[in-house]
Each structure stands twice: as C-alpha cells, then as structure tokens.
C-alpha cells in the first residue's frame, strides 16, 4: 500500500522526541528506565509495517516507578491547585504545537482516520483547558451545624497515585481525560497504555516531561509503564495505588474491579458498550441517516460508543434500511490518512478473526444480511486488517445481539408499537453506555430521557451515540461499569472527601441532644 504517511516518515516524526529503534517504555518523567520487560513491536494496521519497538517494565522497574509516584505525591499535593493548573495549561499549549504530528501518529499506529486522529489530540487539548478552569473550582460545601457556635464544611484532598489503564481505540485521549483532572486535583499518575499502541504513549510522556522540567515539577508526577497482562495484575493488586481507572472489555473490568475491591481500593471502570439508536416514525430521517452512518462505521466500529443496533419503527423500516444500505455502498475503505476514505482498518488480525466469527454466528442464528461483510484483500489492503462494514437484520432475542463485537457490524430490528416498546428493546442488553433517539416529537423525547426511559449513562436526542464532548461526564451503567470520566463533577473520584466541624464556642455540646455532663452525674 502506498500510504500517505510511510514508516520512514513516522520514524522521522518520532526522532524529534529521541524515540528511535528499540526504546524503553518505562519513565518516571524526565528519566527513562532501561526497560527490562517484554519487547512489544508496534505494527501499523494501515499497511502492516513495523513502526517501532518498546521495552516494557519488569517487576523491579514497576516498583521503582510506583515509588517515584508515591514520593512525588508528597510534594505535588502541596502545590496550590491553580499552580498545578498552570502546568496543565502549558501542557495543552505544547499539544497545540504538536497536534499535526501526534495526530498522524495516532492515525497510523491505531488505524483511525486522520480527521479522527487530529480530533483525538484536540480532545486532549480540550480536557486540559477544562482542567485549568477546574483548578480554581475544587469546591466543597458549607453546612449549618445543629450545635451553637459550630461551623461545618467539607473539603476535597488529593487521593494519591492514580493508575490509568487505557485501550488501543483512543490511545491518547482517554489517558488525558484522567491525567489532566488527576494532576490538577494533586494526584500523581501511573499510565499503562495498550500494548497495541505503545508509541503514542512515548510521545505523550516526552511532551509532558518537557513542560514539567520547565516548571520544576517533581519527578514521578507522570509515570509511564508499558507492559503486558502481568503489569495490569501488579497494578490492580497494588495497595499503594488507591484508584485504578481502567478502560477495556467487560471481562477485563470484572477482574480489575474484583481485585481492587478486595483491597478496598477504588476503581473507575469504562467498559463495553452495545449502543442503540431508536429511529421513530416521527424522526428527521436525514439527521437519523447521518448519525447512524458515522456511529456505525466511524473508527471502523471500534469505539465504545459505536452504534451497534438500530431500532427502527416498522412503518419506515424498509425505506430507511434501503437508503442506509445504499449509503454503505458509497463508503470508501482504505488508507485512513487519505481523507478521501471513510473507513480504515481494524486494529489487528485478531480483531479481523473476531469480526469474521461474528458474521458466521449471525447467519447461524438466522440473521439476514442487508449489506454483506467480508475481509478485503489485494494491494490496497495488504495488512490484512481491512473489512467491509455489514448490516444484518436481526430479532432482539438473538444471542449475538447481546454481545459487543468491536467491528463495523450493525444490527437493525423493528418495533411496531409506541416509544416505550422501543425503549424496552434498547434497554434489553447487559451494557448501558450510550443511547440515542431520533424524533421530532416532544413527548417521545421526554419519555426517552425520563427515569423510565433510557438506562444508559449517555442519552442523546437527534444526535448519534458516538462523539462525546469533554464538558459532560462520560460513562455508563450495568456492565459498562458505572465509572464517570471527563467533565461535570467527575473530578471527585480522584479526590477524598473530608467533613470538618469547628467549635468556636466555650462549651462542648453534643449532636442529637445527647447529654454527658459529669457535674450532674450521681457519685458511684
């Protein structure tokens, strides 16, 4: 494949951060440890070329890195929050400078479109901007005491080193969601990136290190530890880490959540999504079409918010699916760095195998393909990671519909009654991340958003399931894990709450009217 960004050009891009050859993937900030663990070779799904190799941490280096995060926390927590915010502001400025290069690397190493790669870096910038403002708004409440001459209030303190385990599909943005907020809260961070996209993590660490050095930030505030499954187990069982934020599969979340809970730590879990768009007979069908199309095929269906199911009113089902199938016929699949293409590759051949098995399962369970899938071959697809987006008509009771296949497979199904029937179909899966309703009817909209409506953490009207803004809390319910990241008051999970009561009087009255007066007590 003649890619617009070749391995040699990516190598030249990495050299500006001194990332060449076999590089350590273990850093405490400005210091790179040797990397005595497993060697991970990064291959681009765009053309199959080797981009670079990264040495992970062994147990000794992991312990050294966490100790650095612990030690740095003792100083970092005492920096005024606005001063920490100023460091994050400067980090955002560096990201603005490097957005074109980092965006290309994200696109080439992960396989998403160049537009989405640039968008992911912009998301990093946006969350940093949000965090800078937040650094002056870590508010606690003031409460009235029932006791005279007493004052009550609450305040929030940093929690300690925060571990961040991220997935390949957003190799830099999800780290920044957690990191920017954790840093202004006064926490240090320990990042375990996906082994499928390690080079992106090296660049982010290098950019942060430059900013931290200028501001005399203590070594260990930003820790990077590349590694395999063993590293994840060390993190989840490590009592030195009070909070583990993990993004990935539901199965991974079960393991992480149980291990962290066993040691009374906190976990922030962002797990699977099986997201649906309800398309009412009262919908603007142009809006519905555009939303469904991007939601289903954007990032080749590898977003946790990707649209997996369309629940379409029977009266418009035939017409809508015909137009959607026609739109699928116009999709251009190929090099994601070519902005003329709509769909890039899956992350690797293992993902392609999972996709192919899902297609076979759909047929075995009685699904009918409106748009056939399949693996693409030929000179333009030599990496073996390109597949055709597929549409299958199914019924809600098919077991495959309960599963999340991280690939561009869209299930379409009918509903014949009112909006509550459609909502029940939408809610009848184990995951609860993102949902959407296409309607111009106010009553349908309000029912969808009511307590009896969507059971997802994200519920949209007349926009799709994919593409969250950083200002709102991001996360979902049920097997999605219940975690919340990014905006709103998600910052509170990175801190510990403390309730304070101050007595400024000359007596010690007790709450609830309890009397404990020794002067009036009878002698023994």
JSON list of C-alpha atoms in Angstrom, two decimals, residues 66 112 150 158 347:
[
{"chain": "A", "resi": 66, "resn": "UNK", "atom": "CA", "xyz": [5.36, 3.43, 41.63]},
{"chain": "A", "resi": 112, "resn": "UNK", "atom": "CA", "xyz": [-8.37, 5.59, 12.64]},
{"chain": "A", "resi": 150, "resn": "UNK", "atom": "CA", "xyz": [-20.09, 25.38, 65.42]},
{"chain": "A", "resi": 158, "resn": "UNK", "atom": "CA", "xyz": [-5.80, 14.50, 46.62]},
{"chain": "A", "resi": 347, "resn": "UNK", "atom": "CA", "xyz": [-6.50, -2.80, 14.85]}
]
